[in-house]
Amino acid sequence: MKAAIINQYGDSNELSVVDDYVNPTITNNQVLIKTYATSVNPIDYKARQGALKSMFNWQFPVVLGWDIAGIVVEIGDDVTDFTVGDRVFARPDMDDTGAFGSYATLMAVNADKVALMPETMSFAEAAALPLAGETALQMLNELHVTAGSKVLIQAGAGGVGIVAIQLAKVLGATVATTAGPENATFVRHLGADIVIDYHQKAITDVISQYDAVLDSVGDIDAGLAVLAHGGRIVTISAKPTPEQLAVATDNDQTLLAGWLQPNGQDLAKLAAYYQNDALKIVIDSKFPFTTAGVRAAHERIESHHARGKVVIEMVAE
Ligand SMILES: NC(=O)c1ccc[n+]([C@@H]2O[C@H](COP(=O)([O-])OP(=O)(O)OC[C@H]3O[C@@H](n4cnc5c(N)ncnc54)[C@H](OP(=O)(O)O)[C@@H]3O)[C@@H](O)[C@H]2O)c1
């Protein structure tokens, strides 16, 4: 099969697409998906640079990628929820060997991570949703966001922020978000009530006494400063320090490091929001599945200013 591999950690030039990579085989509880599209998340470039070295004993060549949309071409003996020909998407589990990611034309995926795509969803949209969308959904749950909550969602124009703003509005929350000036109107259209231009203002100058903060930029101190007593903050891009945890405890606040737990049920919930027009999927850019395309996709996400998701198409629609 075709796959984008890296043979060592480094910059985007380490990525190359090869035609003769070994095909994956499925276990009883997996489906084999013919990939139509994948998307690039910040974890992809961090992994490419070697940030996950201490967590996994990957052997080169490594195939990155943790979002997939495509068609089921084979099912394991114990799989009952899917059938050959289904249009599906998933945030697959990490492969401990590093050999099989979604930057490939075939991927074996545990069936409990898979959901059916809504009929009206394109493969590019479907590839853009699982990792960022499941993260947004699960972190809002961790934050106990409900009707009337005041929640700060950092980086509103990013992959996670775009979904989080929309879901928080569905839940009935008041949403403040941070964005550059060129994204202010965009995040307002998604539903944000208060938009803070982080280039011009500190969030502490604009909001206070918030119930919840989703920190996706690693600014835990500012998040704690705008939280009310008893408020909750989840960071998805930093490790809380002992000092920050102590500040939270002193103020009866809950400070958590959040990690996505991928699962097909949450993805099916997101699919239902999409079908009910409560959730828009925003694609920043699409790249072809070529060496130049995959490298450019990584460079786009590494700019930290993609508006929405960066998608790689194996099959152009
Ligand atoms: N722990 C987990 O399970 C988990 C899961 C998913 C993601 N993450 C992490 O969460 C972070 C965000 O992920 P993502 O996919 O949303 O990233 P992303 O799509 O790459 O975010 C890009 C957006 O960030 C905005 N931005 C950049 N710097 C900013 C700042 N200082 N303040 C506010 N906005 C800023 C940019 O908007 P402007 O152009 O307007 O500045 C841009 O639209 C990453 O670090 C990622 O690794 C963790």
Short mmCIF file of C-alpha atoms and ligand atoms in Angstrom, two decimals, residues 42-43 46 131 135 155 157-161 178-180 182-183 198 216-217 236-237 258-260 301 304-308, ligand 1:
data_model
loop_
_atom_site.label_atom_id
_atom_site.label_comp_id
_atom_site.label_asym_id
_atom_site.label_seq_id
_atom_site.Cartn_x
_atom_site.Cartn_y
_atom_site.Cartn_z
CA PRO A 42 -0.49 19.13 16.42
CA ILE A 43 0.36 15.72 17.94
CA LYS A 46 5.20 16.72 17.83
CA LEU A 131 -9.47 13.62 17.25
CA THR A 135 -11.35 15.99 22.58
CA ALA A 155 -7.71 29.20 20.70
CA ALA A 157 -10.15 29.14 15.70
CA GLY A 158 -8.17 25.92 16.22
CA GLY A 159 -9.26 22.35 15.54
CA VAL A 160 -10.40 21.71 19.12
CA GLY A 161 -11.67 25.25 19.80
CA THR A 178 -9.32 33.93 22.31
CA ALA A 179 -8.43 34.57 18.67
CA GLY A 180 -6.32 36.82 16.50
CA GLU A 182 -8.50 38.05 11.53
CA ASN A 183 -10.49 35.29 13.27
CA TYR A 198 -4.94 37.84 22.64
CA SER A 216 -5.41 24.55 24.68
CA VAL A 217 -2.52 27.03 24.65
CA ILE A 236 -4.82 19.77 27.00
CA SER A 237 -1.44 21.25 26.16
CA GLY A 258 -7.03 16.23 30.01
CA TRP A 259 -6.30 13.38 27.61
CA LEU A 260 -8.59 12.23 24.87
CA ILE A 301 -0.30 22.90 11.18
CA HIS A 304 -0.09 27.45 14.72
CA HIS A 305 -2.49 29.59 12.71
CA ALA A 306 -4.56 27.12 10.73
CA ARG A 307 -8.24 28.12 10.92
CA GLY A 308 -9.82 24.71 11.38
N1 LIG B 1 -4.43 16.26 25.43
C1 LIG B 1 -5.13 15.88 24.37
O1 LIG B 1 -5.78 14.82 24.38
C2 LIG B 1 -5.17 16.77 23.16
C3 LIG B 1 -6.07 16.52 22.12
C4 LIG B 1 -6.12 17.42 21.06
C5 LIG B 1 -5.26 18.52 21.02
N2 LIG B 1 -4.38 18.69 22.03
C6 LIG B 1 -3.48 19.87 22.04
O2 LIG B 1 -4.27 21.04 22.08
C7 LIG B 1 -3.62 22.10 21.39
C8 LIG B 1 -4.59 22.70 20.37
O3 LIG B 1 -4.91 21.73 19.38
P1 LIG B 1 -5.66 22.17 18.05
O4 LIG B 1 -5.81 20.98 17.20
O5 LIG B 1 -6.87 22.98 18.37
O6 LIG B 1 -4.53 23.14 17.42
P2 LIG B 1 -4.54 24.01 16.09
O7 LIG B 1 -5.72 23.65 15.26
O8 LIG B 1 -3.20 23.89 15.47
O9 LIG B 1 -4.71 25.50 16.64
C9 LIG B 1 -4.49 26.53 15.75
C10 LIG B 1 -5.20 27.77 16.26
O10 LIG B 1 -4.61 28.22 17.46
C11 LIG B 1 -4.80 29.63 17.53
N3 LIG B 1 -3.75 30.18 18.38
C12 LIG B 1 -2.41 30.05 18.22
N4 LIG B 1 -1.78 30.65 19.26
C13 LIG B 1 -2.75 31.15 20.08
C14 LIG B 1 -2.75 31.85 21.33
N5 LIG B 1 -1.61 32.18 21.94
N6 LIG B 1 -3.94 32.17 21.89
C15 LIG B 1 -5.09 31.83 21.29
N7 LIG B 1 -5.17 31.19 20.11
C16 LIG B 1 -4.01 30.84 19.53
C17 LIG B 1 -4.72 30.12 16.12
O11 LIG B 1 -5.65 31.17 15.98
P3 LIG B 1 -5.16 32.66 15.53
O12 LIG B 1 -4.61 32.48 14.12
O13 LIG B 1 -6.40 33.44 15.64
O14 LIG B 1 -4.06 33.02 16.49
C18 LIG B 1 -5.14 28.90 15.28
O15 LIG B 1 -6.41 29.05 14.71
C19 LIG B 1 -2.35 21.50 20.80
O16 LIG B 1 -1.28 21.75 21.67
C20 LIG B 1 -2.65 20.01 20.78
O17 LIG B 1 -1.48 19.20 20.82
C21 LIG B 1 -4.30 17.85 23.10
#
